[in-house]
CSV table of C-alpha atoms in Angstrom, one decimal:
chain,number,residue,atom,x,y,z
A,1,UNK,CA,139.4,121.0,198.9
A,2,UNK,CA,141.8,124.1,199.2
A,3,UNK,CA,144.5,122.9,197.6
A,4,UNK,CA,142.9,119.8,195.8
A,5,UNK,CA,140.7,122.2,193.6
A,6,UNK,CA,143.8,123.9,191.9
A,7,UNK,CA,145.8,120.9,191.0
A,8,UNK,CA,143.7,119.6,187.8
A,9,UNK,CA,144.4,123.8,186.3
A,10,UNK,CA,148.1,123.1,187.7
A,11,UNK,CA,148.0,119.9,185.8
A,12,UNK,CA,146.3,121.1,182.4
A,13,UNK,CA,148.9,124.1,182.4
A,14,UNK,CA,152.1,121.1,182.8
A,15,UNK,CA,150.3,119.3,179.7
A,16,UNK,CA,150.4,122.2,177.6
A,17,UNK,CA,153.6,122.8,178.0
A,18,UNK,CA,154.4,119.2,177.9
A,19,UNK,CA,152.5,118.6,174.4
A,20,UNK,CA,154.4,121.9,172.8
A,21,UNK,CA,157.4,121.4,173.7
A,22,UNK,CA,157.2,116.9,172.8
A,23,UNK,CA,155.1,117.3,169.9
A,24,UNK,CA,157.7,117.3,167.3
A,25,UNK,CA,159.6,114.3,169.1
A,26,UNK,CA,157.1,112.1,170.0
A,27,UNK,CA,156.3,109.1,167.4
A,28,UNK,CA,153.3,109.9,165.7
A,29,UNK,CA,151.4,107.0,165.9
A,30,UNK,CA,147.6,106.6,166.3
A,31,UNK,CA,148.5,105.6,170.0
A,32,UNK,CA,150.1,108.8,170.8
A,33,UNK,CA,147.4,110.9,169.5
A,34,UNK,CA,144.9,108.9,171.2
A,35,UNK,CA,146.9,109.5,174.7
A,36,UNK,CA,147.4,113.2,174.2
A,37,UNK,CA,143.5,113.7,173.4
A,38,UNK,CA,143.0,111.3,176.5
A,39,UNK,CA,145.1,113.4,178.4
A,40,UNK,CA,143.2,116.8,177.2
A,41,UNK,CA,140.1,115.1,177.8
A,42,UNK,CA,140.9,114.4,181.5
A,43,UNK,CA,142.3,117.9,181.6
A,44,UNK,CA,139.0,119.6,180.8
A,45,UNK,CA,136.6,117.8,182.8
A,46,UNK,CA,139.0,117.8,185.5
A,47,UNK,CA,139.1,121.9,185.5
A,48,UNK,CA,135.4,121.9,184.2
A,49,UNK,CA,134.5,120.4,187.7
A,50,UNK,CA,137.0,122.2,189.6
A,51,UNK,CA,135.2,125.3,188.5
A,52,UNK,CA,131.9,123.7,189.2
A,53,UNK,CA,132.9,123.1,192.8
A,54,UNK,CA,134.2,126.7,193.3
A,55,UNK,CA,131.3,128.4,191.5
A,56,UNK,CA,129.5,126.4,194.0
A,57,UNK,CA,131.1,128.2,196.9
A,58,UNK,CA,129.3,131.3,195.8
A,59,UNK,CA,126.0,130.0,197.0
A,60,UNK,CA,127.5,130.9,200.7
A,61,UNK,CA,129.2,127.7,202.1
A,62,UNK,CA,132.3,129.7,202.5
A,63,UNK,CA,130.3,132.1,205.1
A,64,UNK,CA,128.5,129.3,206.8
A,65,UNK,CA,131.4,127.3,207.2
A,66,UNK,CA,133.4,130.3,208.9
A,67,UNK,CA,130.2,131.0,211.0
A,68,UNK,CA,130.4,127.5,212.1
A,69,UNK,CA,133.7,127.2,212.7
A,70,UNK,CA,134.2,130.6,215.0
A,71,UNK,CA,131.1,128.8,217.1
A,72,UNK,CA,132.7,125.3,217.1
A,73,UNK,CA,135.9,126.8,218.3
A,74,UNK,CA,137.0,125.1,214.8
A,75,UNK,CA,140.0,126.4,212.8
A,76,UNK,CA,139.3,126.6,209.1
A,77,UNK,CA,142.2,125.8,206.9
A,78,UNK,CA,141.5,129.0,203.9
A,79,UNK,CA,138.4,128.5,203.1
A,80,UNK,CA,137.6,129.5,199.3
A,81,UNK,CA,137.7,133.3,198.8
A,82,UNK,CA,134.2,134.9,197.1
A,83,UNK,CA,136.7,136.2,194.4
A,84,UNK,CA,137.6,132.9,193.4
A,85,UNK,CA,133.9,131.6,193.2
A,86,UNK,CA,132.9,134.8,190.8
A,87,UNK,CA,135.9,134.2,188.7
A,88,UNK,CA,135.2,130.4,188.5
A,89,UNK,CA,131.4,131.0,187.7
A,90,UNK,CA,132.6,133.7,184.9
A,91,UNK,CA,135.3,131.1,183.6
A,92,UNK,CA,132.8,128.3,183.3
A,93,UNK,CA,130.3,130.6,181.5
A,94,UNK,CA,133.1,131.8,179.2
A,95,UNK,CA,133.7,128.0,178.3
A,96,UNK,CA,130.4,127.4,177.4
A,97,UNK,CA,130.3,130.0,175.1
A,98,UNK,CA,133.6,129.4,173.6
A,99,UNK,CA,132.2,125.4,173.0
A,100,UNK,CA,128.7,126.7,171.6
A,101,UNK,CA,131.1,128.5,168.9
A,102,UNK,CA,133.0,126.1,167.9
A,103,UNK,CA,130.2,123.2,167.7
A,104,UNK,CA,128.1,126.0,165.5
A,105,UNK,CA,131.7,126.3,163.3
A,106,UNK,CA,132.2,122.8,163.0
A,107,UNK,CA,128.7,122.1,162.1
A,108,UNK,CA,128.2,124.9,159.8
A,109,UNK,CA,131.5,123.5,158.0
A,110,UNK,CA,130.7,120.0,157.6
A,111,UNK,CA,127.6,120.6,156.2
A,112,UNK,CA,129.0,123.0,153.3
A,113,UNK,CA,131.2,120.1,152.7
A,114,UNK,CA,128.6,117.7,152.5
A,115,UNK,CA,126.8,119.4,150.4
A,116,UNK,CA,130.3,119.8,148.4
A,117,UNK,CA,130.7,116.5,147.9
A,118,UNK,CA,127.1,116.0,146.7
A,119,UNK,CA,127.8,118.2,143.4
A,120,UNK,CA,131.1,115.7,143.3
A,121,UNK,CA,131.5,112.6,141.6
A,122,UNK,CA,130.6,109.3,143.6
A,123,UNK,CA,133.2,106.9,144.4
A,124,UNK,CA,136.4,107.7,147.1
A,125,UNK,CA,138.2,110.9,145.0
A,126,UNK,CA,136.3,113.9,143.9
A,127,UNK,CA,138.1,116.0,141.8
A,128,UNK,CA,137.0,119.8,141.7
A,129,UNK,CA,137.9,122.1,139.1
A,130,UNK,CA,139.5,124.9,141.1
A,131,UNK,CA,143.4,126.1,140.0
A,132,UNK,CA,144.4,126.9,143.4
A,133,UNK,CA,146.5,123.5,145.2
A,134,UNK,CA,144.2,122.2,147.6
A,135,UNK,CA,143.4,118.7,149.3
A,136,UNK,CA,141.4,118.1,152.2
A,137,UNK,CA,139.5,114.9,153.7
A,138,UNK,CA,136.0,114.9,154.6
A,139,UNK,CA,134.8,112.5,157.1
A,140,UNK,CA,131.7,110.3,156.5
A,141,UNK,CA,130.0,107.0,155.6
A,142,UNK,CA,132.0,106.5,153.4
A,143,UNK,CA,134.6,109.3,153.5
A,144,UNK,CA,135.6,111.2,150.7
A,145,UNK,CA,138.5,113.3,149.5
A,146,UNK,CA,138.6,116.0,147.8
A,147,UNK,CA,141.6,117.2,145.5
A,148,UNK,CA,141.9,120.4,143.3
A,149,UNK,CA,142.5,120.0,139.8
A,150,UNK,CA,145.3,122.6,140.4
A,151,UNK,CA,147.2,120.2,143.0
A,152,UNK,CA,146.8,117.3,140.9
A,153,UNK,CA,148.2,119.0,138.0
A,154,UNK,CA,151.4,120.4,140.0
A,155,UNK,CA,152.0,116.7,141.2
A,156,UNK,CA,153.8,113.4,139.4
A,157,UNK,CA,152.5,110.0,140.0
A,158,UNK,CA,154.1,109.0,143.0
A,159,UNK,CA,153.4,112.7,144.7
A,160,UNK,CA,149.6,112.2,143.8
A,161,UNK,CA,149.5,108.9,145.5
A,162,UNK,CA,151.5,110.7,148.4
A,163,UNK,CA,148.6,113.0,148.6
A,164,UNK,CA,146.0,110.6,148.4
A,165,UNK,CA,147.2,108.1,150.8
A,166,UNK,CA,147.7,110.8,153.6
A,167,UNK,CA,144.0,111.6,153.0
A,168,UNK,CA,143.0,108.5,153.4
A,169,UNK,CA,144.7,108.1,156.5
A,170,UNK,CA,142.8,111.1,157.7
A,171,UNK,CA,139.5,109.1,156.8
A,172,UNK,CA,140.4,105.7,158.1
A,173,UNK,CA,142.2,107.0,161.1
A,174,UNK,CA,139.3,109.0,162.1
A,175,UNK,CA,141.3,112.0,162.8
A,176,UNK,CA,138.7,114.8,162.6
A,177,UNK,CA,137.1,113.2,165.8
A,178,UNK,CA,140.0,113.6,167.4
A,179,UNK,CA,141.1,116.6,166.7
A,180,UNK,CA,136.9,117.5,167.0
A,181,UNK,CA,137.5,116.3,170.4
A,182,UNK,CA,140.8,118.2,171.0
A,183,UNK,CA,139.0,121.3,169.6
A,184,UNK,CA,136.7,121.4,172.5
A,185,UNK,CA,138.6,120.9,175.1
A,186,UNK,CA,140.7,123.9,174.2
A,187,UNK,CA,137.8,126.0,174.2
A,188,UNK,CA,136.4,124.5,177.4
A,189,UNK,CA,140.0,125.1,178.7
A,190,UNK,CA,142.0,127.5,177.2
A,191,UNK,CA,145.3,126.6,178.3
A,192,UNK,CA,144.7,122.9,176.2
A,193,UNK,CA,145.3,125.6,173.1
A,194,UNK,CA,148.6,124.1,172.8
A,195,UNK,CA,147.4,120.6,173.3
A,196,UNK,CA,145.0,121.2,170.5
A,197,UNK,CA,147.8,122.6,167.9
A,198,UNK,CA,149.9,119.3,169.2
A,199,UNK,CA,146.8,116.8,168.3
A,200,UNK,CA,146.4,118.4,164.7
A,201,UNK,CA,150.6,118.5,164.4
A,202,UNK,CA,150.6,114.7,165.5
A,203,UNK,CA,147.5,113.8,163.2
A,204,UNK,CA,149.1,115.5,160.1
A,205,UNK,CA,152.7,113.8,160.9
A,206,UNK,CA,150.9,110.3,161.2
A,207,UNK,CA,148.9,110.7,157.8
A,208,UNK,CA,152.9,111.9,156.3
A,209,UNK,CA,154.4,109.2,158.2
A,210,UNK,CA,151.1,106.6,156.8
A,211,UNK,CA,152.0,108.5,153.2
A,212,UNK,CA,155.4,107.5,152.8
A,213,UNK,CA,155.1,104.1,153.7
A,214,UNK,CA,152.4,103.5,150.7
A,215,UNK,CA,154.4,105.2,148.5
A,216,UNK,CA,157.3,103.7,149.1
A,217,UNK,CA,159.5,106.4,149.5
A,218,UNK,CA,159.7,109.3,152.5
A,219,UNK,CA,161.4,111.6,149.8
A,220,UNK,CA,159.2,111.5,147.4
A,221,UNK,CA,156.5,112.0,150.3
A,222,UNK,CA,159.0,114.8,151.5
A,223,UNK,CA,158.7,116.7,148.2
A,224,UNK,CA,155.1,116.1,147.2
A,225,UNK,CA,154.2,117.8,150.5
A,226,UNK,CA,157.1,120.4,150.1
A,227,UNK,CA,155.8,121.1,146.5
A,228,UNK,CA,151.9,121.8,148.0
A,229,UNK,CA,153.0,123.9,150.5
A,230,UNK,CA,154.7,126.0,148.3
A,231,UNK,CA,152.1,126.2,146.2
A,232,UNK,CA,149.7,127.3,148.6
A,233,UNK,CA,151.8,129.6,150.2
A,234,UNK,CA,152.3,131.6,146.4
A,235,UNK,CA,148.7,131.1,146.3
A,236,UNK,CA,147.7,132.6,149.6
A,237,UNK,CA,148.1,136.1,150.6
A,238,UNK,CA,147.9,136.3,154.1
A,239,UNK,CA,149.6,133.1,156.2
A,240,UNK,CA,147.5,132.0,159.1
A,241,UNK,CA,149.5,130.4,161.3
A,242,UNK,CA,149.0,128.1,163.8
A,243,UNK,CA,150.5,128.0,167.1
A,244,UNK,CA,153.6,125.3,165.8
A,245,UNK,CA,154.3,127.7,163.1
A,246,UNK,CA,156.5,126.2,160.4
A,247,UNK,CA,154.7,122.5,160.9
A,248,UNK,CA,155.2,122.1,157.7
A,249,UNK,CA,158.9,122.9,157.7
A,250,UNK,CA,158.9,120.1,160.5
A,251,UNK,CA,157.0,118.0,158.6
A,252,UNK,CA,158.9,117.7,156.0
A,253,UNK,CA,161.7,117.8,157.9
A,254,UNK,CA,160.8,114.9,160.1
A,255,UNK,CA,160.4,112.5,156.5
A,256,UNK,CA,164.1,113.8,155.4
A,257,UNK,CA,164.9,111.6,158.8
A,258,UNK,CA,164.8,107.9,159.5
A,259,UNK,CA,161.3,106.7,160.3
A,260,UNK,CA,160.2,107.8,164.3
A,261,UNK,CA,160.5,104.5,166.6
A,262,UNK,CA,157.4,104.6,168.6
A,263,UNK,CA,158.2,105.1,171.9
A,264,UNK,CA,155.8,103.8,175.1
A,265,UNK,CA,156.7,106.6,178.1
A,266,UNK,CA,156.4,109.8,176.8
A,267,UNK,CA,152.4,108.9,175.8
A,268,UNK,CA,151.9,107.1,179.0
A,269,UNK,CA,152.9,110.4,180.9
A,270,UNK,CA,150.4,112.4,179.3
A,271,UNK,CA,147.5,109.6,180.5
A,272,UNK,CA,149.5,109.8,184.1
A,273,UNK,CA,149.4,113.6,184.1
A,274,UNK,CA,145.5,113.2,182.9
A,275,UNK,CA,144.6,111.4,185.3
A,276,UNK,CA,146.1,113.1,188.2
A,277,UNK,CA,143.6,115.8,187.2
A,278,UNK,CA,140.8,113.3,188.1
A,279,UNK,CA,141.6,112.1,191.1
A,280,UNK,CA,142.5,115.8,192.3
A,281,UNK,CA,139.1,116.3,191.5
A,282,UNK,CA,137.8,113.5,192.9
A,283,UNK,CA,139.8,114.4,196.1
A,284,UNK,CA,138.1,117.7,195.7
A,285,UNK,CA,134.1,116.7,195.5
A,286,UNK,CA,135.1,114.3,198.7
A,287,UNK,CA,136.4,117.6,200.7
A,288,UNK,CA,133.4,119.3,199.2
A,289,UNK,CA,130.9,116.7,200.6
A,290,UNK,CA,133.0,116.2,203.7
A,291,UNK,CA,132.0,120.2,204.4
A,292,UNK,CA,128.3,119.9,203.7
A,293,UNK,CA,128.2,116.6,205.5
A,294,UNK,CA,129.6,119.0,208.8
A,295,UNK,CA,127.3,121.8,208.1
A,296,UNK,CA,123.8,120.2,207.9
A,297,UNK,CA,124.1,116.6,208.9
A,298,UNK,CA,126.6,116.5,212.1
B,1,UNK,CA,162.7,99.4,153.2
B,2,UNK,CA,161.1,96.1,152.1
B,3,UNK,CA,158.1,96.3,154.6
B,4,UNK,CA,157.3,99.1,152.5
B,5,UNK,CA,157.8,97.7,149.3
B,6,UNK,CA,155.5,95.2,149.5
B,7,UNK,CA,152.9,97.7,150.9
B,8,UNK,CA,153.2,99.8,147.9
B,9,UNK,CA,152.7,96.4,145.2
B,10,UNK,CA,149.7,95.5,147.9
B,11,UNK,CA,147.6,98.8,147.0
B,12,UNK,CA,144.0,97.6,147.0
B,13,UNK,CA,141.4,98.2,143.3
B,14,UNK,CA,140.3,101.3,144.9
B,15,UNK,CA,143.1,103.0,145.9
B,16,UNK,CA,144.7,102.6,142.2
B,17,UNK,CA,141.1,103.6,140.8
B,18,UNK,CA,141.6,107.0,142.6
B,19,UNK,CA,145.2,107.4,141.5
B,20,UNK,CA,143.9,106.5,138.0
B,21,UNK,CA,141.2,109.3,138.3
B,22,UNK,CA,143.7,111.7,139.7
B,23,UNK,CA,146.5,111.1,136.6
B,24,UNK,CA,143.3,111.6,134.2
B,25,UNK,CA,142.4,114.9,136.1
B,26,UNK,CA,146.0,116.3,136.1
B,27,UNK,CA,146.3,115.6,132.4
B,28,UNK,CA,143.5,117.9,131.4
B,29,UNK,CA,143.4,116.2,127.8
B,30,UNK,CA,142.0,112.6,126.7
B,31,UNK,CA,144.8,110.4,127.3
B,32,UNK,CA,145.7,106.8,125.8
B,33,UNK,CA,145.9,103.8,128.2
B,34,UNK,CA,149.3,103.7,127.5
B,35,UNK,CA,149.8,107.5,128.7
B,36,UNK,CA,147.6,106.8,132.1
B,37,UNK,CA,150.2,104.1,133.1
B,38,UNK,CA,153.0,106.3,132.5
B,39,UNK,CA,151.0,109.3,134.3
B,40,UNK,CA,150.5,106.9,137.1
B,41,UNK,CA,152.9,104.6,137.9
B,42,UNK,CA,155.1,103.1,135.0
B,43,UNK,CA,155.7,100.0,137.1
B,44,UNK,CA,151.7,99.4,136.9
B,45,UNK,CA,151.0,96.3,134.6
B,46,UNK,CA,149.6,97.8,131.5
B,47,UNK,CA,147.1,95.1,132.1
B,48,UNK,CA,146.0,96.2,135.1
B,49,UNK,CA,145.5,99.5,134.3
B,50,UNK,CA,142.9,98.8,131.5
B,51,UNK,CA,140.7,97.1,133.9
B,52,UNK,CA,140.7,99.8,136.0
B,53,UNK,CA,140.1,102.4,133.2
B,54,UNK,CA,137.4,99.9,132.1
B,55,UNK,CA,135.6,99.4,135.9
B,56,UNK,CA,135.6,103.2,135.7
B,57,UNK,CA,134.1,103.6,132.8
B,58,UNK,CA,131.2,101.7,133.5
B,59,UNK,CA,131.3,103.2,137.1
B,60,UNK,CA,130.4,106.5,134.8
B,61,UNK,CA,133.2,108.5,136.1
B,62,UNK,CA,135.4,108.5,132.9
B,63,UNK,CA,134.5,108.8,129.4
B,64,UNK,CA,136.2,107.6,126.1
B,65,UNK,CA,136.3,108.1,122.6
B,66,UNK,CA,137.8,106.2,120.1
B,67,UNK,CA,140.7,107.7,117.8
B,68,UNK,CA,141.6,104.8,115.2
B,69,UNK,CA,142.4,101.4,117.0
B,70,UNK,CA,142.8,103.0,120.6
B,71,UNK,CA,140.5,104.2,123.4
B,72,UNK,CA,141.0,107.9,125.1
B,73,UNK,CA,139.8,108.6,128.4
B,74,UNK,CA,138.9,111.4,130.0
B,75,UNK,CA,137.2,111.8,133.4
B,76,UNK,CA,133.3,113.0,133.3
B,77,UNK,CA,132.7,116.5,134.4
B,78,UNK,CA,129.6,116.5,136.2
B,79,UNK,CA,128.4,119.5,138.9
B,80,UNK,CA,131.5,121.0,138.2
B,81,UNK,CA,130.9,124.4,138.2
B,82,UNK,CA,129.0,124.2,141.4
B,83,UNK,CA,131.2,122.3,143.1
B,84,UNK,CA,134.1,124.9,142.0
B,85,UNK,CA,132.1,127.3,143.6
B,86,UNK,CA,131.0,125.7,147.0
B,87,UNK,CA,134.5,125.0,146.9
B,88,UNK,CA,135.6,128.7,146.7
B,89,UNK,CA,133.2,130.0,149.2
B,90,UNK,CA,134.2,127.3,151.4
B,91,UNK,CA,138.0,128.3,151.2
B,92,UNK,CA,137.5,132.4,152.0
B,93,UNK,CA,136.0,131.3,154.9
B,94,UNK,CA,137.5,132.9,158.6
B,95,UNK,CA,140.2,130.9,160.4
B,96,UNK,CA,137.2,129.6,162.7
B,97,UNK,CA,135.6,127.7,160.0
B,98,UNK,CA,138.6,126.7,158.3
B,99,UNK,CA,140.2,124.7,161.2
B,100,UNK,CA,137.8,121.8,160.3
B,101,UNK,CA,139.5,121.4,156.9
B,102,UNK,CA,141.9,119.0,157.6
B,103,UNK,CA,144.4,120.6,155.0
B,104,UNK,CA,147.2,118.5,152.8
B,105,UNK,CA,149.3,121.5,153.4
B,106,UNK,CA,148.8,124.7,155.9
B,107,UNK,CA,150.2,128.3,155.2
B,108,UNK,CA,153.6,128.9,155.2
B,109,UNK,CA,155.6,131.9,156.3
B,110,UNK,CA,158.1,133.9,153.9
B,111,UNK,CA,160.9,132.6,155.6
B,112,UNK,CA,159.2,129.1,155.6
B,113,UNK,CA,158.6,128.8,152.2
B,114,UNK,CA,162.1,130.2,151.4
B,115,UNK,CA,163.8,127.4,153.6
B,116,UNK,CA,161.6,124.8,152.1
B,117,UNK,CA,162.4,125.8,148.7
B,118,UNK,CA,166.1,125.9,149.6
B,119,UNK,CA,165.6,122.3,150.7
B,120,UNK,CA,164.1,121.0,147.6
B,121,UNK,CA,166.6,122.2,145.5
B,122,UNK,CA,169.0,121.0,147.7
B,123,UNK,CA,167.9,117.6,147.4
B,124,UNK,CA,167.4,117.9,143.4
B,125,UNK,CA,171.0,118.9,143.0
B,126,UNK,CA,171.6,115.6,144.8
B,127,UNK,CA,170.1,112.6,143.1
């Protein structure tokens, strides 16, 4: 349990890293995104229950297990220090906090935009009267999405079907669930941060990548996209950036190149590295129970 | 390149209804079926494009008025005001709220915006 305990906080940090540093090279398809979510997935329930297990050691196993060691004429191999249990205990609380606050956000969010789209038009597109360039997708049965009059107006044909068809990507590839999902395992583990900005990075280059392919044309998808940004950034005062800063610069970028060819390892090691985190915690509850098993049953 | 040729000619009714919709929106003025194609997609039958101006119209999302022999069209403003404003209030929302607007386009830095600029004209000069 010593050692078996840190790996899954070992791992999650190696993803991160991983995910930032790949994100703008791996293929953006709808399997890569699925296996980097996967990955953070396994990442934060693997810490979650790491923590679990050392918060546990707060309830005095670490004592009794010394106790019963020196009597046994046992040698312990470092048992969990008390520091370690407080700081798992406060990390786990901290988590759950962080989750509650971004569920509330989310929640608070979609049903603003719900209520959006009921002043809208039916049917797929709602257009709303506002100058400033914006286009967004909103998820639901059925989706909808929601263009500016401004953005429209600033577009040709072909860059309004650009815009449309990477919405609509958003919406049929059901990527607000996984970035949703992606969302909360950053806040349940901080250090998935970087997996998070990867997952919305990846979801916004496979809605491009889905764009250009409708229309036809990955310059015309390059300059549409080019053209919004620019607009928004005039528009906006203040730039919030993400952690990839200058995605869009990539993104755009990435559809001056050839199409990505999807590639099968890089994904695959973000599922490997996920699921090392779960059997290092499996490993872990089995040390766990091992100890308790010695204490009060043998 | 042909893979995504015939994807483009294979665009289903409601896709081109929306991108219909859209060149309506952007004109802000009545236009002419003839102007919608060209606002559209001049490759668009002109055919096609009457039926969809037609299935929209009795969808109630467009509106039209005749001016001598022809038809113009213009989309129906319905909540709009309202839905300007949710729209508004939903936008000067903190960063928190806003990262579950999956955005067409995020913020861009100075420098950003600069190099993207630089690369559109770039490309301009070219063709």
């Amino acid at each position: 349990m010593t050692v078996s305990v840190y790996v899954p906080v070992a791992l999650s940090v190696l993803v991160a890293v991983i995910s930032r540093l790949m994100a703008a090279r791996l293929s953006p398809t709808r399997g890569t995104v699925i296996a980097v979510v996967g990955a953070a997935v396994l990442c934060a329930a693997g810490t979650t229950w790491a923590l679990v297990l050392l918060a546990l050691t707060l309830l005095g196993f670490t004592q009794l297990a010394v106790h019963e060691a020196t009597e046994r004429g046992v040698v312990l191999l470092q048992p969990v220090p008390g520091v370690v249990g407080v700081l798992a205990a406060l990390a786990l609380v901290f988590g759950l906090v962080r989750v509650v606050r971004v569920a509330r956000a989310r929640w608070a969010t979609r049903r603003e935009l719900r209520e959006l789209c009921r002043s809208c038009a039916p049917g797929e597109l709602a257009v709303v009267p506002v100058a400033e360039p914006h286009a967004f997708a909103v998820p639901g049965r059925p989706g909808k999405v929601l263009v500016t009059q401004g953005l429209l107006a600033l577009l040709d044909g072909k860059e309004r079907r650009v815009v449309l068809a990477h919405e609509r990507a958003h919406l049929t590839g059901r990527h607000h669930g996984l970035r949703a999902t992606a969302e909360v395992c950053a806040a349940v583990n901080p250090m998935l941060v970087l997996v998070r900005e990867a997952v919305a990075f990846l979801v916004e280059r496979n809605a491009d990548e889905h764009a250009a392919t409708v229309s036809g044309s990955r310059e015309v998808a390059a300059r549409a996209l080019s053209k919004a940004a620019l607009a928004e950034a005039t528009e906006r005062k203040h730039a919030v950036l993400g952690f990839i800063a200058c995605s869009v610069t990539a993104r755009v970028a990435a559809l001056h190149e050839a199409p990505p060819r999807p590639g099968r390892l890089l994904p695959g090691g973000f599922v490997v590295l996920g699921l090392g985190t779960t059997i290092a915690a499996v490993q872990a509850t089995m040390a766990f129970y091992r100890l308790i098993h010695w204490l009060w049953l043998s | 390149m042909r893979k995504s040729a015939r994807i483009s000619s294979r665009r289903g009714a409601g896709e081109l209804e929306s991108e219909v919709l859209a060149a309506l929106w952007a004109a802000r003025r009545p236009l002419t079926t003839a102007a919608v194609q060209g606002a559209v997609d001049s490759e668009l039958a002109y055919n096609t494009v009457q039926t969809i101006l037609a299935r929209l119209y009795e969808k109630g999302l467009v509106e039209r008025s005749a001016e001598g022999r022809r038809h113009l069209y213009r989309p129906i403003k319905g909540a709009e005001e309202l839905a300007a404003e949710q729209m508004q209030a939903l936008l000067h929302r903190g960063p928190n709220r806003q990262s579950v607007l999956q955005r067409f386009a995020t913020s861009l830095s100075e420098e950003d915006a600069e190099a993207l600029r630089a690369m559109l004209k770039l490309r301009r000069r070219r063709r």
